[in-house]
Short mmCIF file of C-alpha atoms and ligand atoms in Angstrom, two decimals:
data_model
loop_
_atom_site.label_atom_id
_atom_site.label_comp_id
_atom_site.label_asym_id
_atom_site.label_seq_id
_atom_site.Cartn_x
_atom_site.Cartn_y
_atom_site.Cartn_z
CA MET U 1 27.57 10.75 -19.39
CA SER U 2 25.10 8.88 -17.23
CA LYS U 3 22.32 6.85 -18.80
CA LYS U 4 18.78 7.98 -18.18
CA LEU U 5 16.03 5.99 -16.53
CA TYR U 6 12.27 6.59 -16.65
CA ILE U 7 10.03 4.51 -14.39
CA GLU U 8 6.26 4.36 -14.11
CA THR U 9 4.81 2.77 -10.99
CA LEU U 10 1.30 1.36 -10.64
CA GLY U 11 -0.34 -0.37 -7.70
CA CYS U 12 0.34 -0.41 -4.00
CA ALA U 13 2.97 0.94 -1.63
CA MET U 14 4.96 -2.31 -2.00
CA ASN U 15 5.33 -1.48 -5.67
CA VAL U 16 6.37 2.08 -4.86
CA ARG U 17 9.09 0.69 -2.62
CA ASP U 18 10.12 -1.89 -5.25
CA SER U 19 10.54 0.97 -7.72
CA GLU U 20 12.74 2.80 -5.22
CA HIS U 21 14.84 -0.35 -4.93
CA ILE U 22 15.13 -0.61 -8.70
CA VAL U 23 16.21 3.02 -8.98
CA ALA U 24 18.74 2.51 -6.17
CA GLU U 25 20.30 -0.50 -7.89
CA LEU U 26 20.47 1.22 -11.28
CA GLN U 27 21.84 4.49 -9.86
CA ASN U 28 24.40 3.01 -7.53
CA LYS U 29 25.62 0.08 -9.59
CA GLU U 30 24.84 0.85 -13.22
CA GLY U 31 25.28 4.62 -13.51
CA TYR U 32 21.69 5.56 -14.35
CA ARG U 33 19.99 8.84 -13.48
CA LEU U 34 16.25 9.12 -12.89
CA ILE U 35 14.38 11.51 -15.23
CA ASP U 36 10.69 12.27 -15.74
CA ASP U 37 10.56 12.49 -19.53
CA ALA U 38 10.18 9.08 -21.16
CA THR U 39 11.22 10.37 -24.61
CA GLN U 40 14.75 11.11 -23.32
CA ALA U 41 15.24 7.83 -21.46
CA ASP U 42 17.68 5.02 -22.33
CA LEU U 43 15.62 2.66 -20.23
CA ILE U 44 11.85 2.76 -19.71
CA LEU U 45 10.43 0.63 -16.91
CA ILE U 46 6.79 -0.06 -16.10
CA ASN U 47 6.30 -1.50 -12.63
CA THR U 48 2.92 -3.15 -12.99
CA CYS U 49 0.00 -4.18 -10.78
CA SER U 50 -2.31 -7.10 -11.51
CA VAL U 51 -4.76 -6.96 -8.65
CA ARG U 52 -7.58 -5.99 -11.02
CA GLU U 53 -8.04 -6.56 -14.76
CA LYS U 54 -8.05 -2.91 -15.86
CA PRO U 55 -4.37 -2.02 -15.35
CA VAL U 56 -3.35 -5.28 -17.01
CA SER U 57 -5.36 -4.62 -20.16
CA LYS U 58 -4.03 -1.05 -20.28
CA LEU U 59 -0.45 -2.31 -20.04
CA PHE U 60 -0.15 -3.42 -23.66
CA SER U 61 -1.51 -0.19 -25.10
CA GLU U 62 0.91 1.68 -22.83
CA ILE U 63 3.85 -0.37 -24.06
CA GLY U 64 2.80 0.59 -27.61
CA VAL U 65 2.76 4.29 -26.67
CA PHE U 66 6.19 4.13 -25.02
CA ASN U 67 7.58 2.20 -27.98
CA LYS U 68 6.49 4.96 -30.36
CA LYS U 69 7.86 7.83 -28.31
CA LYS U 70 11.08 6.29 -26.98
CA LYS U 71 14.39 7.37 -28.46
CA ALA U 72 16.21 5.00 -30.82
CA GLY U 73 17.90 2.13 -29.00
CA ALA U 74 16.10 2.71 -25.70
CA LYS U 75 15.04 -0.44 -23.86
CA ILE U 76 11.68 -1.25 -22.30
CA GLY U 77 11.41 -3.47 -19.20
CA ILE U 78 8.24 -4.76 -17.54
CA CYS U 79 8.48 -5.35 -13.79
CA GLY U 80 6.08 -6.09 -10.94
CA CYS U 81 3.03 -8.25 -10.42
CA THR U 82 1.86 -8.49 -14.05
CA ALA U 83 5.40 -9.43 -15.04
CA SER U 84 5.19 -12.23 -12.43
CA HIS U 85 1.95 -13.65 -13.71
CA LEU U 86 2.34 -13.22 -17.48
CA GLY U 87 6.09 -13.89 -17.73
CA GLU U 88 7.26 -14.73 -21.26
CA GLU U 89 3.80 -14.21 -22.66
CA ILE U 90 4.58 -10.47 -22.49
CA PHE U 91 7.17 -10.94 -25.29
CA LYS U 92 4.58 -12.68 -27.45
CA ARG U 93 2.08 -9.88 -27.06
CA ALA U 94 4.67 -7.08 -27.13
CA PRO U 95 7.89 -8.11 -28.93
CA GLU U 96 9.32 -4.63 -28.34
CA VAL U 97 9.76 -5.45 -24.63
CA ASN U 98 13.40 -6.23 -23.71
CA PHE U 99 12.98 -7.91 -20.34
CA VAL U 100 10.43 -9.13 -17.81
CA LEU U 101 11.23 -8.99 -14.10
CA GLY U 102 8.75 -10.33 -11.53
CA ALA U 103 7.73 -8.64 -8.29
CA ARG U 104 9.91 -11.00 -6.29
CA ASN U 105 13.00 -10.64 -8.46
CA VAL U 106 13.70 -6.93 -8.09
CA SER U 107 17.27 -7.57 -6.92
CA LYS U 108 18.08 -9.04 -10.36
CA ILE U 109 17.55 -5.74 -12.20
CA SER U 110 21.27 -5.37 -13.04
CA GLN U 111 21.27 -8.76 -14.76
CA ALA U 112 18.00 -7.97 -16.52
CA ILE U 113 19.29 -4.84 -18.25
CA LYS U 114 22.40 -6.63 -19.50
CA SER U 115 20.87 -9.67 -21.18
CA GLU U 116 18.59 -9.94 -24.19
CA LYS U 117 15.00 -11.05 -23.56
CA TYR U 118 15.75 -11.73 -19.89
CA VAL U 119 12.89 -13.24 -17.89
CA SER U 120 12.92 -13.83 -14.15
CA VAL U 121 9.56 -14.39 -12.51
CA ASP U 122 10.38 -17.01 -9.88
CA ILE U 123 7.93 -16.58 -6.99
CA ASP U 124 10.03 -18.81 -4.70
CA TYR U 125 13.04 -16.54 -4.95
CA ASP U 126 14.12 -15.41 -1.49
CA GLU U 127 15.28 -11.82 -1.48
CA SER U 128 14.29 -11.20 2.13
CA SER U 129 17.89 -10.43 3.14
CA PHE U 130 19.06 -8.66 0.00
CA ALA U 131 20.87 -5.39 0.80
CA PHE U 132 19.41 -2.90 -1.68
CA GLY U 133 21.09 0.45 -2.30
CA ASP U 134 19.65 3.71 -1.02
CA PHE U 135 17.05 5.72 -2.88
CA ARG U 136 13.87 7.32 -1.57
CA ASN U 137 11.23 9.46 -3.26
CA SER U 138 10.76 11.52 -0.11
CA LYS U 139 13.27 13.04 2.29
CA TYR U 140 10.76 13.08 5.07
CA LYS U 141 9.13 9.67 5.03
CA ALA U 142 10.72 6.26 4.50
CA PHE U 143 9.05 3.08 3.35
CA VAL U 144 10.67 0.06 4.99
CA ASN U 145 9.71 -3.49 3.95
CA ILE U 146 9.20 -5.95 6.79
CA SER U 147 8.14 -8.99 4.78
CA ILE U 148 7.83 -10.25 1.24
CA GLY U 149 5.00 -12.34 -0.21
CA CYS U 150 1.69 -13.43 1.25
CA ASP U 151 0.54 -16.69 2.82
CA LYS U 152 -3.17 -15.99 2.77
CA LYS U 153 -5.39 -17.75 0.32
CA CYS U 154 -8.12 -15.14 -0.27
CA THR U 155 -10.04 -16.62 -3.17
CA TYR U 156 -10.24 -13.35 -5.17
CA CYS U 157 -6.58 -12.39 -4.89
CA ILE U 158 -3.78 -12.94 -7.37
CA VAL U 159 -1.02 -11.66 -5.08
CA PRO U 160 0.12 -15.02 -3.60
CA ASN U 161 0.77 -16.00 -7.23
CA THR U 162 2.76 -12.89 -8.03
CA ARG U 163 4.69 -12.36 -4.81
CA GLY U 164 4.97 -15.91 -3.51
CA GLU U 165 4.91 -17.20 0.05
CA GLU U 166 5.42 -14.95 3.01
CA ILE U 167 8.90 -14.49 4.47
CA SER U 168 9.65 -11.99 7.23
CA ILE U 169 12.72 -9.83 6.84
CA PRO U 170 15.20 -10.23 9.74
CA ALA U 171 14.40 -7.72 12.50
CA GLU U 172 17.97 -6.45 12.73
CA LEU U 173 17.93 -5.46 9.03
CA ILE U 174 14.63 -3.63 9.46
CA VAL U 175 15.87 -1.74 12.51
CA LYS U 176 19.14 -0.87 10.74
CA GLU U 177 17.29 0.49 7.72
CA ALA U 178 14.77 2.43 9.79
CA LYS U 179 17.58 3.96 11.83
CA LYS U 180 19.57 4.97 8.76
CA ALA U 181 16.52 6.57 7.12
CA ALA U 182 15.56 8.42 10.29
CA GLN U 183 19.12 9.70 10.78
CA ASN U 184 18.94 11.02 7.22
CA GLY U 185 15.85 13.06 8.08
CA ALA U 186 12.89 10.72 7.64
CA LYS U 187 11.06 11.26 10.92
CA GLU U 188 8.29 8.98 9.71
CA ILE U 189 8.87 5.26 9.07
CA PHE U 190 6.23 3.46 7.05
CA LEU U 191 6.44 -0.31 7.52
CA LEU U 192 5.31 -2.36 4.55
CA GLY U 193 4.14 -5.90 4.07
CA GLN U 194 1.19 -7.79 2.62
CA ASN U 195 0.09 -8.80 6.14
CA VAL U 196 2.21 -6.77 8.51
CA ASN U 197 0.65 -8.08 11.69
CA ASN U 198 1.54 -11.62 10.68
CA TYR U 199 5.20 -10.59 11.03
CA GLY U 200 7.41 -13.33 12.43
CA ARG U 201 5.47 -16.21 10.94
CA ARG U 202 8.45 -17.46 8.92
CA PHE U 203 12.06 -16.28 8.71
CA SER U 204 14.54 -17.71 6.21
CA ASP U 205 16.98 -18.12 9.09
CA LYS U 206 15.46 -20.81 11.31
CA ASN U 207 17.49 -19.46 14.25
CA HIS U 208 15.92 -16.00 14.09
CA LYS U 209 14.58 -14.91 17.47
CA LYS U 210 10.86 -15.68 17.81
CA MET U 211 8.92 -12.44 17.68
CA ASP U 212 5.74 -10.85 16.36
CA PHE U 213 4.66 -7.53 14.86
CA SER U 214 3.99 -5.92 18.24
CA ASP U 215 7.58 -6.75 19.29
CA LEU U 216 8.87 -5.23 16.05
CA LEU U 217 6.85 -2.04 16.61
CA ASN U 218 8.38 -1.75 20.08
CA MET U 219 11.89 -2.13 18.67
CA ILE U 220 11.37 0.52 15.98
CA SER U 221 9.83 2.95 18.43
CA GLN U 222 13.01 2.81 20.51
CA ILE U 223 15.00 4.51 17.74
CA ASP U 224 15.33 8.11 18.95
CA GLU U 225 15.27 9.76 15.52
CA VAL U 226 12.03 7.97 14.58
CA LYS U 227 9.13 10.23 15.58
CA ARG U 228 6.27 8.52 13.77
CA ILE U 229 5.50 4.96 12.74
CA ARG U 230 2.88 3.91 10.22
CA PHE U 231 2.27 0.53 8.62
CA THR U 232 0.24 -1.14 5.94
CA SER U 233 -1.52 -3.51 5.57
CA PRO U 234 -2.59 -5.24 8.74
CA HIS U 235 -5.08 -8.12 8.50
CA PRO U 236 -8.23 -7.93 10.66
CA LEU U 237 -7.82 -11.61 11.57
CA HIS U 238 -4.52 -10.92 13.37
CA MET U 239 -5.73 -7.87 15.30
CA ASP U 240 -5.36 -9.48 18.70
CA ASP U 241 -5.49 -7.56 21.99
CA LYS U 242 -1.69 -7.34 22.24
CA PHE U 243 -1.59 -5.60 18.86
CA LEU U 244 -4.44 -3.20 19.69
CA ASP U 245 -2.84 -2.40 23.05
CA ILE U 246 0.48 -1.39 21.58
CA PHE U 247 -1.28 0.52 18.80
CA ALA U 248 -3.20 2.48 21.43
CA SER U 249 -0.42 3.00 23.95
CA ASN U 250 2.76 3.61 21.95
CA PRO U 251 2.90 7.38 21.32
CA LYS U 252 5.08 7.01 18.21
CA ILE U 253 2.52 4.85 16.41
CA CYS U 254 0.30 7.08 14.29
CA LYS U 255 -3.34 6.67 15.14
CA SER U 256 -4.62 5.55 11.80
CA MET U 257 -5.42 1.93 11.06
CA HIS U 258 -6.16 0.26 7.75
CA MET U 259 -8.65 -2.57 8.31
CA PRO U 260 -9.44 -4.25 4.98
CA LEU U 261 -13.02 -5.47 5.46
CA GLN U 262 -13.62 -6.75 1.87
CA SER U 263 -17.22 -7.71 2.75
CA GLY U 264 -19.53 -7.22 5.72
CA SER U 265 -21.28 -10.55 5.18
CA THR U 266 -19.96 -13.54 7.10
CA ARG U 267 -21.21 -15.80 4.30
CA VAL U 268 -19.22 -13.88 1.66
CA LEU U 269 -16.19 -13.63 3.97
CA GLU U 270 -16.24 -17.43 4.17
CA MET U 271 -16.36 -17.72 0.40
CA MET U 272 -13.48 -15.25 0.25
CA LYS U 273 -11.57 -17.34 2.86
CA ARG U 274 -10.84 -14.26 4.93
CA GLY U 275 -10.80 -16.17 8.21
CA TYR U 276 -13.01 -13.76 10.22
CA SER U 277 -16.71 -13.00 10.55
CA LYS U 278 -18.72 -9.77 10.45
CA GLU U 279 -18.92 -9.93 14.26
CA TRP U 280 -15.16 -10.29 14.71
CA PHE U 281 -14.50 -7.35 12.44
CA LEU U 282 -17.04 -5.16 14.25
CA ASN U 283 -15.68 -6.26 17.60
CA ARG U 284 -12.12 -5.24 16.65
CA ALA U 285 -13.09 -1.97 14.94
CA LEU U 286 -15.37 -0.83 17.75
CA LYS U 287 -12.82 -1.83 20.39
CA LEU U 288 -10.29 0.30 18.53
CA ARG U 289 -12.74 3.23 18.44
CA GLN U 290 -13.24 2.85 22.18
CA MET U 291 -9.52 2.58 22.98
CA VAL U 292 -8.44 5.45 20.68
CA PRO U 293 -11.44 7.69 20.00
CA ASP U 294 -9.42 9.95 17.67
CA ALA U 295 -8.07 7.14 15.53
CA SER U 296 -9.01 7.05 11.87
CA ILE U 297 -9.93 3.75 10.28
CA SER U 298 -9.69 3.10 6.56
CA THR U 299 -10.76 0.02 4.67
CA ASP U 300 -10.89 -1.84 1.35
CA ILE U 301 -14.21 -3.27 0.13
CA ILE U 302 -15.00 -5.46 -2.86
CA VAL U 303 -18.58 -5.40 -4.14
CA GLY U 304 -20.10 -8.00 -6.43
CA PHE U 305 -18.01 -10.94 -5.25
CA PRO U 306 -19.44 -14.17 -6.78
CA GLY U 307 -22.63 -15.16 -4.98
CA GLU U 308 -23.03 -11.80 -3.15
CA SER U 309 -26.79 -11.35 -2.63
CA ASP U 310 -28.69 -8.16 -1.82
CA GLU U 311 -28.75 -9.24 1.85
CA ASP U 312 -24.98 -9.80 1.85
CA PHE U 313 -24.47 -6.34 0.43
CA GLU U 314 -26.77 -4.88 3.13
CA ASP U 315 -24.42 -6.45 5.69
CA THR U 316 -21.54 -4.53 4.12
CA LEU U 317 -23.51 -1.26 4.35
CA ASP U 318 -24.37 -2.12 7.94
CA VAL U 319 -20.68 -2.44 8.90
CA ILE U 320 -19.94 0.85 7.13
CA LYS U 321 -22.68 2.60 9.13
CA LYS U 322 -21.47 1.11 12.42
CA VAL U 323 -17.75 1.80 11.94
CA ASN U 324 -17.95 5.15 10.09
CA PHE U 325 -14.71 4.65 8.20
CA GLU U 326 -12.68 7.79 7.56
CA GLN U 327 -11.71 6.38 4.15
CA ILE U 328 -12.96 3.56 1.96
CA PHE U 329 -11.20 2.15 -1.10
CA SER U 330 -14.04 0.37 -2.88
CA PHE U 331 -13.76 -1.85 -5.93
CA LYS U 332 -15.98 -3.85 -8.19
CA TYR U 333 -14.95 -7.49 -8.08
CA SER U 334 -12.63 -8.34 -10.96
CA PRO U 335 -12.06 -12.05 -11.75
CA ARG U 336 -8.33 -12.75 -11.81
CA PRO U 337 -6.46 -15.63 -13.42
CA LEU U 338 -4.97 -18.23 -11.06
CA THR U 339 -7.59 -17.48 -8.37
CA LYS U 340 -10.30 -19.78 -7.01
CA ALA U 341 -13.11 -17.23 -7.21
CA ALA U 342 -12.63 -16.77 -10.95
CA GLU U 343 -13.96 -20.32 -11.33
CA PHE U 344 -17.03 -19.77 -9.14
CA VAL U 345 -20.15 -20.22 -11.25
CA ASN U 346 -22.31 -17.60 -9.51
CA GLN U 347 -20.64 -14.43 -10.85
CA VAL U 348 -22.67 -11.28 -10.13
CA ASN U 349 -24.12 -9.32 -13.04
CA SER U 350 -21.85 -6.37 -13.78
CA LYS U 351 -24.68 -3.79 -13.74
CA VAL U 352 -25.87 -5.04 -10.34
CA ALA U 353 -22.30 -4.72 -9.01
CA SER U 354 -21.97 -1.19 -10.41
CA LYS U 355 -25.22 -0.13 -8.73
CA ARG U 356 -24.04 -1.54 -5.41
CA LEU U 357 -20.73 0.27 -5.75
CA GLN U 358 -22.58 3.53 -6.38
CA ARG U 359 -24.81 3.03 -3.32
CA LEU U 360 -21.80 2.31 -1.16
CA GLN U 361 -19.94 5.37 -2.40
CA ASP U 362 -23.00 7.62 -1.89
CA LEU U 363 -23.34 6.39 1.69
CA GLN U 364 -19.66 7.05 2.28
CA GLN U 365 -19.95 10.62 0.98
CA ASP U 366 -22.65 11.31 3.59
CA ILE U 367 -20.49 9.82 6.32
CA LEU U 368 -17.52 11.92 5.20
CA ASP U 369 -19.60 15.09 5.34
CA GLU U 370 -20.36 14.36 8.99
CA ILE U 371 -16.76 13.41 9.78
CA SER U 372 -15.27 16.52 8.19
CA LYS U 373 -17.51 18.79 10.29
CA LYS U 374 -16.07 17.24 13.45
CA HIS U 375 -12.58 18.47 12.57
CA LEU U 376 -13.53 22.15 12.94
CA ASN U 377 -11.44 23.87 15.66
CA ARG U 378 -9.60 20.66 16.51
CA VAL U 379 -5.84 20.89 17.00
CA TYR U 380 -3.67 18.28 15.30
CA GLU U 381 0.03 17.54 15.17
CA VAL U 382 0.90 17.72 11.49
CA TYR U 383 4.11 16.54 9.83
CA PHE U 384 4.73 18.78 6.81
CA GLU U 385 6.15 16.87 3.87
CA GLU U 386 5.28 18.69 0.69
CA LYS U 387 4.80 22.07 -0.94
CA ARG U 388 1.81 21.95 -3.28
CA ASP U 389 1.22 23.65 -6.63
CA ASN U 390 -1.20 26.00 -4.82
CA ASP U 391 1.84 27.14 -2.76
CA MET U 392 0.45 25.64 0.45
CA LEU U 393 2.34 23.32 2.73
CA ALA U 394 0.72 19.92 3.06
CA GLY U 395 1.15 17.19 5.61
CA ARG U 396 -0.66 14.49 7.53
CA SER U 397 -2.08 14.66 11.00
CA ASP U 398 -1.23 11.82 13.34
CA ASN U 399 -4.59 10.27 12.40
CA ASN U 400 -3.82 10.61 8.70
CA ALA U 401 -5.97 13.56 7.65
CA LEU U 402 -4.49 15.66 4.87
CA VAL U 403 -3.89 19.16 6.28
CA GLN U 404 -2.86 22.25 4.30
CA ILE U 405 -1.68 25.60 5.60
CA GLU U 406 -0.06 28.76 4.35
CA GLY U 407 3.38 28.40 5.83
CA LYS U 408 7.11 28.83 5.51
CA ASP U 409 9.25 26.47 3.44
CA GLU U 410 11.52 25.85 6.41
CA TRP U 411 8.62 24.12 8.15
CA LEU U 412 8.92 21.23 5.69
CA GLY U 413 10.20 18.23 7.64
CA SER U 414 8.85 19.46 10.96
CA ILE U 415 5.86 18.58 13.10
CA LYS U 416 3.62 21.52 14.06
CA LYS U 417 0.42 22.02 16.01
CA VAL U 418 -2.31 23.13 13.62
CA LYS U 419 -5.82 24.39 14.40
CA ILE U 420 -8.34 23.37 11.75
CA THR U 421 -10.30 26.40 10.56
CA ASN U 422 -11.82 25.13 7.33
CA PRO U 423 -12.48 21.39 7.09
CA LYS U 424 -13.31 20.06 3.61
CA ARG U 425 -14.07 16.49 2.61
CA LEU U 426 -10.69 15.76 1.06
CA SER U 427 -8.44 18.16 2.90
CA LEU U 428 -8.48 20.18 6.10
CA TYR U 429 -7.24 23.76 6.06
CA GLY U 430 -5.87 25.41 9.15
CA GLU U 431 -3.34 27.64 10.86
CA VAL U 432 -0.22 26.87 12.83
CA LEU U 433 -0.35 27.41 16.60
CA SER U 434 3.22 26.40 17.39
N1 5AD M 501 -11.18 -7.67 -7.57
C1 5AD M 501 -11.41 -6.46 -7.01
N2 5AD M 501 -10.67 -5.96 -6.03
C2 5AD M 501 -9.64 -6.72 -5.56
N3 5AD M 501 -8.75 -6.52 -4.57
C3 5AD M 501 -7.93 -7.59 -4.52
N4 5AD M 501 -8.27 -8.49 -5.44
C4 5AD M 501 -9.35 -7.98 -6.10
C5 5AD M 501 -10.17 -8.46 -7.16
N5 5AD M 501 -9.97 -9.66 -7.71
C6 5AD M 501 -8.77 -5.33 -3.71
C7 5AD M 501 -8.90 -5.73 -2.25
C8 5AD M 501 -7.52 -5.45 -1.71
C9 5AD M 501 -7.11 -4.28 -2.54
C10 5AD M 501 -5.63 -4.02 -2.56
O1 5AD M 501 -7.56 -4.61 -3.83
O2 5AD M 501 -9.86 -4.90 -1.64
O3 5AD M 501 -7.52 -5.17 -0.32
FE1 SF4 M 502 0.56 -4.46 -4.98
FE2 SF4 M 502 -1.18 -6.43 -5.21
FE3 SF4 M 502 -0.93 -4.70 -7.19
FE4 SF4 M 502 1.00 -6.49 -6.67
S1 SF4 M 502 -1.08 -6.95 -7.34
S2 SF4 M 502 1.27 -4.29 -7.07
S3 SF4 M 502 0.90 -6.63 -4.45
S4 SF4 M 502 -1.70 -4.24 -5.16
#
């Protein structure tokens, strides 16, 4: 009988892909089967995120809960970014944990399950060419990693300390994986990296052909079976004209761009060490709007970064009003260990930060009301990927709007033209034209 695996995944798309890799290794090499009931599992894994404090503090209470409900003899493993940064300390705080496997050590999962109190959290470990087995959560869409780690030194961010320095994955491996996934039915390829448009900065193999992200996009778009390409996250600093041109002109590249602003104030951006100014960001975003009027732009914003004044925050609101983002992920600044900003002496009062966050989110709601009205009667190409509990088929338009229709199951996995008849803030409802 096969052993049973339960895995909980927190955090970003990189973590989702890491979890798929873990499942693939355990299924293909160790005879595990994925289940969704932790009480029946022989192995419980939590793939953690440490980008903000909240999920980290919740981790230990969660371990306690799993420990109580797990069946006798079942093991608990902690993986991901919090594993990287806390390492052995996890055993001290939670002795019931059997192993700790860092975000850059995923390929060692087979070793981890076989040894007692195994710890591997080396952030210099190079797994950029490791051939993981096959497992994907979705038949229709495939995450494909293009790099590991991050070379940026944003002063608020713990990730360079959990995922190590940036290494690009060899282009031929990426193309091979994208091709295989597409031939197995994933029409959409989702390229993943901490800074995707910095691709090519460093390969482990010094003889790798010199190339950048735009070149990689061109290569992937030449695979016949690939119909759509998405990617996350690009860095605004590296949004040069070559990149914007291929984004605009290559028909397979979906017209939605994530542009993590973080702050609209040049002064705060300098303190964050983001490498660009308010003007550069606006220049890139507005150029993109002009080149691809239908494109959607999403962003990440941190409010209450140390030293952020009322005027700085007004600059952030100003950028929001000028760009009209289709989606904003907004966060209150959370001081993280191992980061420069955690030592800054001018931390912003938590209540002030909460008020700013509320103002920002209120403004965004108004913008979204306007944006959703514009979708009425528009026709979008939608790739249907999921049947929802409400029995509707759901998919994404090319520009990343969630669209739901009443449709036939056999439409799952196909791209259809949909006319939007009822646009709501969070989802657009429509009917299929062809
Ligand atoms: N506090 C709050 N938000 C953060 N992010 C990264 N580090 C922090 C932090 N210390 C946000 C950024 C990033 C997103 C993934 O998480 O906006 O783009
Ligand atoms: Fe992803 Fe960053 Fe969270 Fe790690 S810390 S899981 S890289 S969001």
